[in-house]
Amino acid sequence: YSFRGADVFTYLKAAKQVSKVYTLTRNWRSTPDLLRAINTLFGTHSNPFVFPEIGYLPIFAGDPGSKKRLIISGSWEEPGLEIWFYKGEDEKPLTKSEAWARIYEHVASEVTRLLNSGASIDHAPISAGHIAILVRENRQAKRMQKVLSRYNVPSVLHTTESVFHTHEAWELWCVLSAILNPGKEAQLRAALLMPMFGRGLDDAFELTTNEAEWSEIVSRFKGYLQIWERRGLFPMFQALVEVEGVKPNLMRFVDGERRITNLYQIVELLHQAESETGPDPLRTMSWFARKMFAWEIPPEEYQTRLESDRDTVKIVTIHRSKGLEYDIVFCPFCWEGIGSDRNKTLVRPMIIRDPVKKEPLLCFDTPGTKINEDAFAAAIKESLSEEVRVVYVALTRAKVKSYLIWGIIGGSETSPLCWLFMPPETQANDKQASYSFTTDVVTGGSSKKNWLIPWSPQAGVEMVLSKLLSLEKQNQDAIRVVVNPNPQPSKLLPQSHSQIQLPAFKSIWRVPKPSWESTSYSSLITGEDLDLTDYEIWAEPPVDEGIENEELPRGVIAGECLHRILEKIDLARPESELNLRIIKKELNYAAISESCVPKVVEMVKRLSAAKLVPNPGLICKSVPEIPIDIRLGDIPLHKKVCEMEFGFSVRRFDFSEVIKVLVSYGINRACELEARTPPVSPTVVKGYIDMLFEAGGKFYVVDWKSNWLGATPSDYAPEKLAREILRQHYYLQYLIYTIAVDKFLQWRVRDYHYDRCFGGVWFIFLRGVFPEVPGSGIYYDKVPGKLIDEIGKYLVVEPIVAKK
C-alpha cells in the first residue's frame, strides 16, 4: 500500500523470483456468512484488483461450523454484509454533499438503533465498543464524531492525522508564544482567548478596563517563563494546567477528551525534543514550528492517539485499521471516486510503471500529447487498483457484520465499488451507456480528452440495482441490499453514556516528588488527591429531561454555572443590563437553555433582598447577636472579595485527633471520616472561598450551595439545612475556611481578635432563599475560638499564603 510507503510492483517482481509461493486462504476472524459475501464481491469478478498479477483466491472460515451471528430482537436473519444503495429522485445522481449529509446521519442512526435494540453477538449484548466506523480521511472522522455526539453515542478517533496539524497544536503555539513574550499585549490577549483558558470575548473586553487583573495576568505569564527557563517545558505546563484550570475548561466541550489528549501528546513530544538539549524555549519553539509546517506522512509517534480505550465506538481511518478487527464495521465512504478533475487528481510529474518492464517512469505532464494521455491512463489504473485493495482491507476488518455504502452519486462511477459491481463486461452489455470510465480508461479502450464521462444515469440505476439484487438473491444469508435506507433510532442513548470521565494522565517525566503535599476539603472528604469544588464532589444526579423545562437544571454543570455568575454580578443591582449579559453568557457557556434566564434573574433578586438571619449552628448552639441587618444586596463592592483563593501550610496533621475534637462538640458523624484519614506528612491546605465581606466591623464568609433539597421554602428550613450540612460534612469545609480567614486577618487587620472581629460563616442554599420566609435557605455558624485553639494542637499551621 502506498500509504505505508510501499510499492506493490516491487512485491510482484519479487514474487516472480522465488521457487515456491505460499498463500493464506483460511480466515479465523470472520463468520462464514461474511466471508461468503466477500468471496461473492471479489471472486465473481474476472480481474478484481485491476492488474491480473494480483489475483483473488476464495477465503474459507477457520471454523466452518461457527454459529456466531448478530441477533436483533431474536432474529437470526442478519446477513454478514449489508449494502446500502443511494439514488436521487427521478433516478438522478445525488450530489456528493447530499450523499455525505444523509450518510453521516444514517450511520449514526443505525449505530444508535443497534445499541438500543438489545442486539447480541454469541449471546452477549453488544455495546459501543463492538462497533467501528472506517473512514477515508481525517476530516470525515471528525465530522462523524460530531454527528454521533448528537445521538449521545460515545466515540473515539484513531486517525493518521499528525498531532502537530490539529487545532490544539496551533492553540498551544499561541499560548507558548505569549509566555515567551508576556510584554506583548496583543499576543497575550490572543492567547487568553484560546479555549484552554475558558474565556470569551466579553472577558477579553473587560480585561482592557481592569488594569489590576491585567497586571496579575502578565505577572503570571512571566512566572511561567521563569519556570520554563529554569526547569523545562513540562514543569511549566503542569503549573499552567493547575493554575488556569485547563482540564475543566476543555472538558466543557463535547470533544474535550480529544482536545486534552492532543494537548498532552504535543507537550510530551516537545518535552522529548527538549530533553536532548536542556531547557531552551527558543530552540523548542523552533522545533515545534518545523513540525507544524511539515507535510510529509507523519511517523506513528506523531499520529494522534486514541483519547480513551473505554467502551466507545471507534472511528478509524482505513489506513490505521490494517491488522485490527471489530465485531461490526461500517464502511460509509468507499463509494467515493478517485477524482473528477485531472488537474487535481494526480500530482505532476507523475510516477507510473512501464507497462512491459514494470519499471518506474517519471512523466512530466505535457497536455495534448499521446505520451501524456497514456501516462495519465496508466496512473489512473494504478490508483484504482490501490483503491480496490483498500476496500478489501475495510471489508475484512469485521468479525460478524459489515455495512457497505454505494449508490448513484456524483463521482461514484470512478470508485473501486463501481469496478467491482460493474466490471467492464457488464458495462459493455449496456447499450445505453455512451461511455464508461472503467471500460475506456482502465482497460485501455478509446482514449478521450475528457476522461470522465459517466454512463447514462437512467440506464445506470436500473443496471446497477439489477446487479446488486441478483447478488442478494444468490446469497440470501450473506448479503442484504437496502435501497435509500433511513434507519430510525427508537430513542437517543442516555446522556450519561456519552460522558466519559477523563482518566488521570501519567507523565513520563521524572520530576522529583516534593516532600510537601497538598490537600483540601475535597481531598479530606473523598480520601483522594483531588482539587475540586464542593459542588463537583457532591453533585446531584441529573434529572429527567422533562423537569429541566420547569426549573433550573441540577448537577455539576448548573452548580458551576451559578458559582461563576455570582462571582461576576453585582448583587446591589440584580436587574442591571450588565448582570443580564453575564447571566446569558454563562448559561450559554454551560449549554443551559436561555429559557432559564428569568429563573436565574429571579434567584439573584431574592438573594439581593434576603436578610441574613442567624440560627443556631451545628457547632455554635447559641444564636449570636448581629447588631445590624445584613443583606447581600447592601454590601458595597469595596467591602467584599469574591472567589478568594487561600492556602496555608501544615507541618503536622493528625486528622484522627481533629475528628475526636469535633465529636466532643456534638458532630458525631465526623467519625465517618476516620477511614479517610490523610497522611501526616507536611501538607498545604488550599481552596477557594466564594465571598469574604465586612459588615458592622466584622468579617463574614459566604459559601454558595446549589444543592437541590426540594421545591418549597419549607424544604430549606434551618433544621433541614443543618441535616444537609451534617450529611455532606460541610462543617469540615467551614472549619477549614475559618482557620484560613482567621490566619489571614491576623496578618492584615490591626488589633485583630477572633471573637471581636470574625462574624462567622453563611452557607447560602441558592434554590431555597425566599425573602418572605426569613431564614429560608440560609445556614449560619461560628466556630468557637476555643475550638480553633484545640484544633491548633493537631494542625501546626505555618504563616498564611492568600491571594485574591
PDB file of N, CA and C in Angstrom, residues 334 386-396 416-417:
ATOM      1  N   CYS A 334     -16.590   4.229   0.807  1.00  0.00           N
ATOM      2  CA  CYS A 334     -15.888   3.515  -0.259  1.00  0.00           C
ATOM      3  C   CYS A 334     -16.486   3.822  -1.630  1.00  0.00           C
ATOM      4  N   GLU A 386      -5.074   0.344  -6.309  1.00  0.00           N
ATOM      5  CA  GLU A 386      -4.831   0.534  -4.880  1.00  0.00           C
ATOM      6  C   GLU A 386      -6.127   0.758  -4.116  1.00  0.00           C
ATOM      7  N   GLU A 387      -7.061   1.529  -4.702  1.00  0.00           N
ATOM      8  CA  GLU A 387      -8.324   1.802  -4.024  1.00  0.00           C
ATOM      9  C   GLU A 387      -9.125   0.524  -3.813  1.00  0.00           C
ATOM     10  N   VAL A 388      -9.097  -0.388  -4.784  1.00  0.00           N
ATOM     11  CA  VAL A 388      -9.804  -1.663  -4.614  1.00  0.00           C
ATOM     12  C   VAL A 388      -9.168  -2.453  -3.481  1.00  0.00           C
ATOM     13  N   ARG A 389      -7.850  -2.434  -3.398  1.00  0.00           N
ATOM     14  CA  ARG A 389      -7.175  -3.151  -2.308  1.00  0.00           C
ATOM     15  C   ARG A 389      -7.514  -2.537  -0.953  1.00  0.00           C
ATOM     16  N   VAL A 390      -7.676  -1.214  -0.912  1.00  0.00           N
ATOM     17  CA  VAL A 390      -8.065  -0.541   0.329  1.00  0.00           C
ATOM     18  C   VAL A 390      -9.478  -0.965   0.741  1.00  0.00           C
ATOM     19  N   VAL A 391     -10.390  -1.097  -0.235  1.00  0.00           N
ATOM     20  CA  VAL A 391     -11.746  -1.577   0.065  1.00  0.00           C
ATOM     21  C   VAL A 391     -11.683  -2.985   0.652  1.00  0.00           C
ATOM     22  N   TYR A 392     -10.796  -3.810   0.107  1.00  0.00           N
ATOM     23  CA  TYR A 392     -10.640  -5.167   0.645  1.00  0.00           C
ATOM     24  C   TYR A 392     -10.204  -5.118   2.107  1.00  0.00           C
ATOM     25  N   VAL A 393      -9.281  -4.213   2.428  1.00  0.00           N
ATOM     26  CA  VAL A 393      -8.861  -4.051   3.831  1.00  0.00           C
ATOM     27  C   VAL A 393     -10.066  -3.702   4.698  1.00  0.00           C
ATOM     28  N   ALA A 394     -10.885  -2.757   4.244  1.00  0.00           N
ATOM     29  CA  ALA A 394     -12.024  -2.298   5.044  1.00  0.00           C
ATOM     30  C   ALA A 394     -13.022  -3.419   5.290  1.00  0.00           C
ATOM     31  N   LEU A 395     -13.358  -4.178   4.235  1.00  0.00           N
ATOM     32  CA  LEU A 395     -14.390  -5.217   4.372  1.00  0.00           C
ATOM     33  C   LEU A 395     -13.918  -6.407   5.197  1.00  0.00           C
ATOM     34  N   THR A 396     -12.631  -6.613   5.302  1.00  0.00           N
ATOM     35  CA  THR A 396     -12.118  -7.767   6.055  1.00  0.00           C
ATOM     36  C   THR A 396     -11.742  -7.421   7.485  1.00  0.00           C
ATOM     37  N   PRO A 416     -13.824   2.399  -6.612  1.00  0.00           N
ATOM     38  CA  PRO A 416     -13.490   0.965  -6.645  1.00  0.00           C
ATOM     39  C   PRO A 416     -14.730   0.082  -6.606  1.00  0.00           C
ATOM     40  N   LEU A 417     -15.810   0.548  -5.962  1.00  0.00           N
ATOM     41  CA  LEU A 417     -17.026  -0.261  -5.916  1.00  0.00           C
ATOM     42  C   LEU A 417     -17.670  -0.357  -7.292  1.00  0.00           C
TER      43      LEU A 417
END
